[in-house]
Short mmCIF file of C-alpha atoms in Angstrom, two decimals:
data_model
loop_
_atom_site.label_atom_id
_atom_site.label_comp_id
_atom_site.label_asym_id
_atom_site.label_seq_id
_atom_site.Cartn_x
_atom_site.Cartn_y
_atom_site.Cartn_z
CA ASP A 1 37.92 39.88 -3.34
CA VAL A 2 38.84 43.54 -3.82
CA VAL A 3 39.91 44.17 -7.81
CA LEU A 4 42.90 46.82 -8.00
CA THR A 5 43.37 48.41 -11.32
CA GLN A 6 47.02 49.62 -12.69
CA THR A 7 47.17 52.16 -15.14
CA PRO A 8 49.00 52.27 -17.45
CA PRO A 9 50.07 48.58 -18.09
CA THR A 10 53.14 49.97 -19.79
CA LEU A 11 54.51 53.03 -19.12
CA SER A 12 58.00 54.56 -21.36
CA ALA A 13 60.17 57.09 -19.87
CA THR A 14 63.18 58.92 -20.33
CA ILE A 15 65.79 59.57 -17.78
CA GLY A 16 64.84 62.10 -15.63
CA GLN A 17 60.93 62.04 -16.57
CA SER A 18 58.80 62.46 -13.75
CA VAL A 19 55.55 59.81 -14.02
CA SER A 20 52.72 58.40 -12.87
CA ILE A 21 51.06 55.39 -11.80
CA SER A 22 47.56 55.18 -11.09
CA CYS A 23 46.13 52.34 -8.58
CA ARG A 24 41.91 52.32 -8.32
CA SER A 25 40.77 49.98 -5.80
CA SER A 26 36.82 48.56 -6.53
CA GLN A 27 36.11 49.19 -2.67
CA SER A 28 37.52 51.82 0.05
CA LEU A 29 40.32 50.78 1.69
CA LEU A 30 40.72 52.79 4.67
CA HIS A 31 40.08 50.12 7.37
CA SER A 32 37.72 50.57 10.35
CA ASN A 33 41.57 51.31 12.89
CA GLY A 34 41.49 54.66 10.33
CA ASN A 35 44.59 53.20 8.16
CA THR A 36 44.76 52.63 4.73
CA TYR A 37 47.01 49.48 3.91
CA LEU A 38 48.29 50.75 0.09
CA ASN A 39 52.10 49.39 -0.62
CA TRP A 40 53.84 50.19 -3.44
CA LEU A 41 56.23 47.33 -4.55
CA LEU A 42 58.93 47.23 -7.12
CA GLN A 43 60.39 44.10 -8.86
CA ARG A 44 63.48 44.73 -11.01
CA PRO A 45 63.84 41.76 -14.16
CA GLY A 46 65.00 38.71 -11.95
CA GLN A 47 64.72 39.83 -8.88
CA PRO A 48 61.98 39.86 -6.07
CA PRO A 49 59.77 42.56 -5.52
CA GLN A 50 60.40 45.26 -3.06
CA LEU A 51 58.42 47.87 -0.93
CA LEU A 52 58.60 51.23 -1.88
CA ILE A 53 55.79 52.43 0.08
CA TYR A 54 53.40 51.63 2.90
CA LEU A 55 50.46 53.21 4.48
CA VAL A 56 49.53 54.99 1.20
CA SER A 57 52.38 57.29 1.82
CA ARG A 58 55.25 56.16 4.01
CA LEU A 59 58.54 56.06 2.37
CA GLU A 60 60.50 52.01 3.24
CA SER A 61 63.80 52.83 4.67
CA GLY A 62 66.24 53.02 1.85
CA VAL A 63 64.13 54.22 -0.71
CA PRO A 64 64.88 57.51 -2.49
CA ASN A 65 62.84 60.39 -1.74
CA ARG A 66 61.99 60.85 -5.19
CA PHE A 67 59.25 58.11 -4.75
CA SER A 68 56.36 59.36 -3.52
CA GLY A 69 52.19 57.62 -2.87
CA SER A 70 49.09 60.09 -2.16
CA GLY A 71 45.84 59.04 -2.64
CA SER A 72 42.74 58.08 -0.39
CA GLY A 73 39.64 55.53 -0.36
CA THR A 74 39.88 54.27 -3.44
CA ASP A 75 42.57 56.22 -5.55
CA PHE A 76 45.94 56.37 -5.37
CA THR A 77 48.95 57.19 -7.31
CA LEU A 78 52.77 56.96 -7.15
CA LYS A 79 55.02 59.47 -8.52
CA ILE A 80 58.47 59.23 -9.69
CA SER A 81 59.98 62.41 -10.22
CA GLY A 82 62.76 62.29 -12.16
CA VAL A 83 63.26 58.49 -13.37
CA GLU A 84 66.45 56.92 -13.22
CA ALA A 85 67.82 53.70 -14.76
CA GLU A 86 67.38 51.89 -11.48
CA ASP A 87 63.64 52.45 -11.49
CA LEU A 88 63.21 50.15 -14.42
CA GLY A 89 60.86 47.29 -13.82
CA VAL A 90 57.44 46.40 -13.01
CA TYR A 91 55.39 47.98 -10.26
CA TYR A 92 52.79 46.54 -8.40
CA CYS A 93 50.03 48.18 -5.64
CA VAL A 94 49.02 46.23 -3.07
CA GLN A 95 46.01 45.84 -0.20
CA SER A 96 45.56 44.20 2.77
CA THR A 97 43.14 46.39 4.18
CA HIS A 98 40.82 43.67 3.57
CA ALA A 99 41.79 39.99 2.21
CA PRO A 100 45.47 41.62 -0.04
CA THR A 101 45.07 41.81 -3.59
CA PHE A 102 47.75 43.17 -6.08
CA GLY A 103 46.91 45.06 -9.08
CA GLY A 104 48.03 44.18 -12.49
CA GLY A 105 51.21 45.87 -12.49
CA THR A 106 52.73 48.82 -14.86
CA LYS A 107 55.49 48.21 -16.09
CA LEU A 108 58.29 50.72 -16.79
CA GLU A 109 60.49 50.84 -19.62
CA LEU A 110 63.23 53.23 -21.27
CA LYS A 111 61.75 55.27 -24.57
CA ALA B 1 70.49 41.94 7.94
CA VAL B 2 66.61 40.71 7.60
CA GLN B 3 66.52 37.23 5.49
CA LEU B 4 64.39 35.31 3.98
CA VAL B 5 65.84 32.26 2.29
CA GLU B 6 62.92 29.83 0.45
CA SER B 7 63.83 25.95 -0.36
CA GLY B 8 62.37 22.87 -0.92
CA GLY B 9 61.00 23.60 -4.54
CA GLY B 10 61.43 21.36 -7.72
CA LEU B 11 59.47 19.46 -10.35
CA VAL B 12 56.75 17.54 -9.22
CA GLN B 13 54.08 15.75 -11.30
CA PRO B 14 50.65 16.50 -11.26
CA LYS B 15 48.24 15.24 -8.37
CA GLU B 16 51.49 15.12 -6.39
CA SER B 17 52.38 17.04 -3.18
CA LEU B 18 55.15 19.21 -1.91
CA LYS B 19 56.30 21.14 0.83
CA ILE B 20 58.24 24.88 0.61
CA SER B 21 60.29 26.11 3.85
CA CYS B 22 61.02 29.68 4.57
CA ALA B 23 64.14 30.72 7.32
CA ALA B 24 63.90 34.18 8.37
CA SER B 25 66.15 36.05 10.52
CA GLY B 26 67.18 39.38 11.12
CA PHE B 27 63.79 40.26 12.69
CA THR B 28 60.81 39.65 15.68
CA PHE B 29 59.39 36.67 13.49
CA SER B 30 56.50 35.55 16.30
CA ASN B 31 55.80 39.72 15.53
CA ALA B 32 55.04 39.15 11.50
CA ALA B 33 52.43 37.89 9.93
CA MET B 34 53.96 36.04 6.98
CA TYR B 35 52.22 35.48 3.53
CA TRP B 36 53.22 33.07 0.70
CA VAL B 37 52.78 35.06 -2.86
CA ARG B 38 53.52 33.71 -6.30
CA GLN B 39 54.29 34.19 -9.40
CA ALA B 40 53.51 32.67 -12.57
CA PRO B 41 55.96 32.69 -15.64
CA GLY B 42 55.99 36.08 -17.16
CA LYS B 43 52.57 36.48 -14.93
CA GLY B 44 51.64 39.49 -12.23
CA LEU B 45 51.76 38.47 -8.02
CA GLU B 46 49.19 36.13 -6.48
CA TRP B 47 48.42 36.32 -2.76
CA VAL B 48 48.71 32.61 -1.67
CA ALA B 49 48.48 31.90 2.18
CA ARG B 50 48.71 34.01 4.93
CA ILE B 51 49.21 33.29 8.59
CA ARG B 52 48.71 35.54 11.67
CA THR B 53 50.61 35.56 15.04
CA LYS B 54 50.25 34.36 18.37
CA PRO B 55 48.15 36.26 19.76
CA ASN B 56 45.84 36.16 16.61
CA ASN B 57 45.76 32.52 16.98
CA TYR B 58 47.89 32.13 14.06
CA ALA B 59 44.78 32.56 12.21
CA THR B 60 45.06 31.29 8.31
CA TYR B 61 43.31 32.49 5.23
CA TYR B 62 44.01 30.93 1.57
CA ALA B 63 43.07 32.16 -1.94
CA ASP B 64 40.02 30.52 -3.26
CA SER B 65 42.62 28.85 -6.10
CA VAL B 66 44.61 27.18 -3.29
CA LYS B 67 41.80 26.70 -0.58
CA GLY B 68 41.67 23.08 0.66
CA ARG B 69 44.95 22.08 -1.57
CA PHE B 70 47.63 24.16 0.33
CA THR B 71 48.28 25.05 3.92
CA ILE B 72 50.29 27.14 5.63
CA SER B 73 52.18 26.64 9.10
CA ARG B 74 54.53 28.52 11.15
CA ASP B 75 57.27 27.65 13.62
CA ASP B 76 57.92 30.59 16.14
CA SER B 77 60.94 28.74 17.70
CA LYS B 78 62.94 28.13 14.90
CA SER B 79 61.61 31.17 12.83
CA MET B 80 60.21 29.19 9.79
CA VAL B 81 57.03 29.02 7.95
CA TYR B 82 56.19 26.44 5.43
CA LEU B 83 53.80 25.80 2.51
CA GLN B 84 51.98 22.16 2.10
CA MET B 85 50.80 22.03 -1.18
CA ASP B 86 48.92 18.79 -1.83
CA ASN B 87 47.00 17.87 -4.88
CA LEU B 88 49.08 19.64 -7.31
CA LYS B 89 47.54 20.81 -10.21
CA THR B 90 50.00 22.37 -13.54
CA GLU B 91 48.38 26.25 -12.75
CA ASP B 92 50.28 25.90 -9.84
CA THR B 93 53.27 25.88 -12.00
CA ALA B 94 54.99 29.74 -10.07
CA MET B 95 57.75 30.95 -8.33
CA TYR B 96 56.79 31.05 -4.87
CA TYR B 97 57.69 33.76 -2.40
CA CYS B 98 57.75 33.74 1.40
CA THR B 99 57.21 37.67 2.51
CA ALA B 100 56.62 38.76 6.20
CA THR B 101 54.31 41.69 6.31
CA GLY B 102 54.37 42.17 2.53
CA THR B 103 58.18 44.42 3.75
CA TYR B 104 60.87 42.04 3.29
CA TRP B 105 60.79 39.24 0.66
CA GLY B 106 62.81 36.03 -0.08
CA GLN B 107 64.50 35.22 -3.48
CA GLY B 108 61.80 33.02 -3.83
CA VAL B 109 61.93 28.80 -4.81
CA MET B 110 60.36 27.69 -8.13
CA VAL B 111 57.72 24.84 -8.17
CA THR B 112 57.03 23.85 -11.47
CA VAL B 113 54.07 20.95 -11.86
CA SER B 114 53.97 18.88 -14.99
CA SER B 115 53.85 15.17 -16.13
#
């Protein structure tokens, strides 16, 4: 199985601060069809996960553009440019190029 | 609006069975691969089962932890997806989420396995 390693496990930020979360894969996530099936999810406390970014860098409809994704192959990054209070929760990367797997999560909390 | 509504959760004893359901609306269900994902209390997300679409022969895939015990199925005519869980273990205790292609998510249904 593909292992996704997220760092850091916990992130403390102030409102307005920019932060980044890393997701590293044990195998390349480039599919034979040319797509890279790496998504980012946010799970707010007591809520189900919601999709933020798909195919590495495409913003899901309705998601603020302070969120951005980048990367290729085995290294991926989620950046939040100016954290807002509603961004607090746990972020997960998830891949479906191979049998689907999730990263371990990164908890974003207020400093 | 897209909706995924899970039902059928509850408290069962080890080795018992339970079937949970997910009713979908607001998108073309028959075109969507459907997944069940679970989250044990205080833990991360774990993919459980996946079922593809009719053109892909409704192929199914399972996590090793549930293979041989869980069965995913779908009824495109009703926009429903199911998870039949047999020989349940205490470690199957979790919130179970239905998701369409990982894009749309339900609110989840709690399954507790305890004697």
